[in-house]
Amino acid sequence: MATQVTADARRGVPFLPIAIALQTVTIFLQAVSAGLLLTTSYGETLHSVGARVTYGASMLHLLAAVAAWKPGGGSPRAVLHASGFLVLASVQVVLGIAHVPAVHLPLGVLMFGLSLLALARR
């Protein structure tokens, strides 16, 4: 029986690091598209689409954390961290729509650093 639980826990674990990696990459690509926003005519569209993808990646991160926690017996701390990322992503969207770059840009850098840290911990 203990072998079955261990096998199930191992099977659920890879999805969470993949979700965190996807989130990290999308946040990085948002920084690239922010630069394009300032220099090209298509930058605004690219940044807008990227925002939706990044928000979706944050939701996927939360789903992966819940999936790793519930059946696999993982730590609920991952769910708390993923929830925090989703809140930060929501604040980021609101700040972007309101055109508040003085907070939007540093928050994006913070999110990238935290996401990178979460990825390194996995």
Short mmCIF file of C-alpha atoms in Angstrom, two decimals:
data_model
loop_
_atom_site.label_atom_id
_atom_site.label_comp_id
_atom_site.label_asym_id
_atom_site.label_seq_id
_atom_site.Cartn_x
_atom_site.Cartn_y
_atom_site.Cartn_z
CA MET A 1 0.00 0.00 0.00
CA ALA A 2 2.80 2.44 0.85
CA THR A 3 4.39 1.68 -2.52
CA GLN A 4 1.16 2.65 -4.29
CA VAL A 5 0.98 6.02 -2.51
CA THR A 6 4.63 6.74 -3.32
CA ALA A 7 4.10 5.84 -6.98
CA ASP A 8 1.01 8.08 -7.16
CA ALA A 9 2.88 10.96 -5.51
CA ARG A 10 5.74 10.64 -7.98
CA ARG A 11 3.38 10.52 -10.94
CA GLY A 12 1.71 13.80 -9.94
CA VAL A 13 4.90 15.74 -9.21
CA PRO A 14 6.24 16.48 -12.73
CA PHE A 15 3.21 18.54 -13.73
CA LEU A 16 3.86 21.21 -11.08
CA PRO A 17 7.45 22.02 -12.17
CA ILE A 18 6.29 22.11 -15.80
CA ALA A 19 3.51 24.57 -14.89
CA ILE A 20 5.97 26.75 -12.95
CA ALA A 21 8.45 26.66 -15.85
CA LEU A 22 5.69 27.67 -18.28
CA GLN A 23 4.70 30.53 -15.99
CA THR A 24 8.33 31.69 -15.73
CA VAL A 25 8.82 31.63 -19.50
CA THR A 26 5.60 33.54 -20.15
CA ILE A 27 6.57 36.24 -17.62
CA PHE A 28 9.97 36.56 -19.32
CA LEU A 29 8.30 36.84 -22.72
CA GLN A 30 6.11 39.61 -21.30
CA ALA A 31 9.28 41.59 -20.57
CA VAL A 32 10.39 41.08 -24.17
CA SER A 33 7.00 42.13 -25.51
CA ALA A 34 7.06 45.19 -23.23
CA GLY A 35 10.24 46.27 -25.01
CA LEU A 36 8.54 45.67 -28.35
CA LEU A 37 5.58 47.69 -27.10
CA LEU A 38 7.86 50.72 -26.93
CA THR A 39 9.57 50.19 -30.28
CA THR A 40 7.17 48.57 -32.76
CA SER A 41 3.63 48.99 -33.99
CA TYR A 42 2.65 45.39 -33.16
CA GLY A 43 4.12 45.45 -29.63
CA GLU A 44 0.85 46.43 -27.98
CA THR A 45 -1.00 43.49 -29.51
CA LEU A 46 1.79 41.08 -28.61
CA HIS A 47 1.90 42.33 -25.01
CA SER A 48 -1.88 42.10 -24.71
CA VAL A 49 -1.98 38.52 -25.98
CA GLY A 50 0.99 37.65 -23.77
CA ALA A 51 -0.84 39.02 -20.73
CA ARG A 52 -3.69 36.60 -21.33
CA VAL A 53 -1.29 33.69 -21.78
CA THR A 54 0.62 34.64 -18.62
CA TYR A 55 -2.61 34.87 -16.64
CA GLY A 56 -3.60 31.43 -17.97
CA ALA A 57 -0.20 30.06 -16.97
CA SER A 58 -0.77 31.38 -13.43
CA MET A 59 -4.13 29.59 -13.34
CA LEU A 60 -2.47 26.41 -14.61
CA HIS A 61 0.14 26.75 -11.86
CA LEU A 62 -2.64 26.86 -9.26
CA LEU A 63 -4.40 23.84 -10.77
CA ALA A 64 -1.12 21.90 -10.83
CA ALA A 65 -0.44 22.80 -7.20
CA VAL A 66 -3.89 21.59 -6.14
CA ALA A 67 -3.48 18.41 -8.20
CA ALA A 68 -0.11 17.69 -6.57
CA TRP A 69 -1.43 18.44 -3.10
CA LYS A 70 -4.76 16.60 -2.95
CA PRO A 71 -4.20 13.10 -4.33
CA GLY A 72 -0.43 13.00 -3.95
CA GLY A 73 -0.26 14.20 -0.38
CA GLY A 74 2.04 17.08 -1.28
CA SER A 75 2.45 20.23 0.77
CA PRO A 76 -0.43 22.72 0.77
CA ARG A 77 2.25 25.44 0.73
CA ALA A 78 2.50 25.08 -3.06
CA VAL A 79 -1.21 25.94 -3.31
CA LEU A 80 -0.65 29.03 -1.18
CA HIS A 81 2.27 30.15 -3.37
CA ALA A 82 0.31 29.52 -6.58
CA SER A 83 -2.66 31.46 -5.18
CA GLY A 84 -0.32 34.35 -4.41
CA PHE A 85 0.93 34.28 -8.00
CA LEU A 86 -2.61 34.40 -9.31
CA VAL A 87 -3.33 37.42 -7.09
CA LEU A 88 -0.15 39.12 -8.33
CA ALA A 89 -1.13 38.36 -11.93
CA SER A 90 -4.56 39.88 -11.31
CA VAL A 91 -3.00 43.03 -9.85
CA GLN A 92 -0.64 43.14 -12.83
CA VAL A 93 -3.55 43.03 -15.28
CA VAL A 94 -5.37 45.83 -13.46
CA LEU A 95 -2.23 47.98 -13.36
CA GLY A 96 -1.55 47.33 -17.04
CA ILE A 97 -5.06 48.29 -18.08
CA ALA A 98 -4.87 51.41 -15.89
CA HIS A 99 -1.51 52.34 -17.48
CA VAL A 100 0.43 52.57 -14.20
CA PRO A 101 3.95 51.63 -15.35
CA ALA A 102 5.57 52.91 -12.13
CA VAL A 103 4.09 49.89 -10.31
CA HIS A 104 3.39 47.56 -13.25
CA LEU A 105 7.05 47.21 -14.29
CA PRO A 106 8.58 46.56 -10.84
CA LEU A 107 5.79 44.11 -10.05
CA GLY A 108 6.56 42.25 -13.26
CA VAL A 109 10.23 42.01 -12.30
CA LEU A 110 9.25 40.78 -8.83
CA MET A 111 6.94 38.16 -10.34
CA PHE A 112 9.68 36.93 -12.65
CA GLY A 113 12.12 36.64 -9.74
CA LEU A 114 9.62 34.82 -7.54
CA SER A 115 8.66 32.48 -10.36
CA LEU A 116 12.31 31.73 -11.04
CA LEU A 117 12.85 31.07 -7.34
CA ALA A 118 9.85 28.72 -7.24
CA LEU A 119 11.22 26.89 -10.26
CA ALA A 120 14.66 26.55 -8.66
CA ARG A 121 13.08 25.08 -5.51
CA ARG A 122 11.43 22.30 -7.52
#
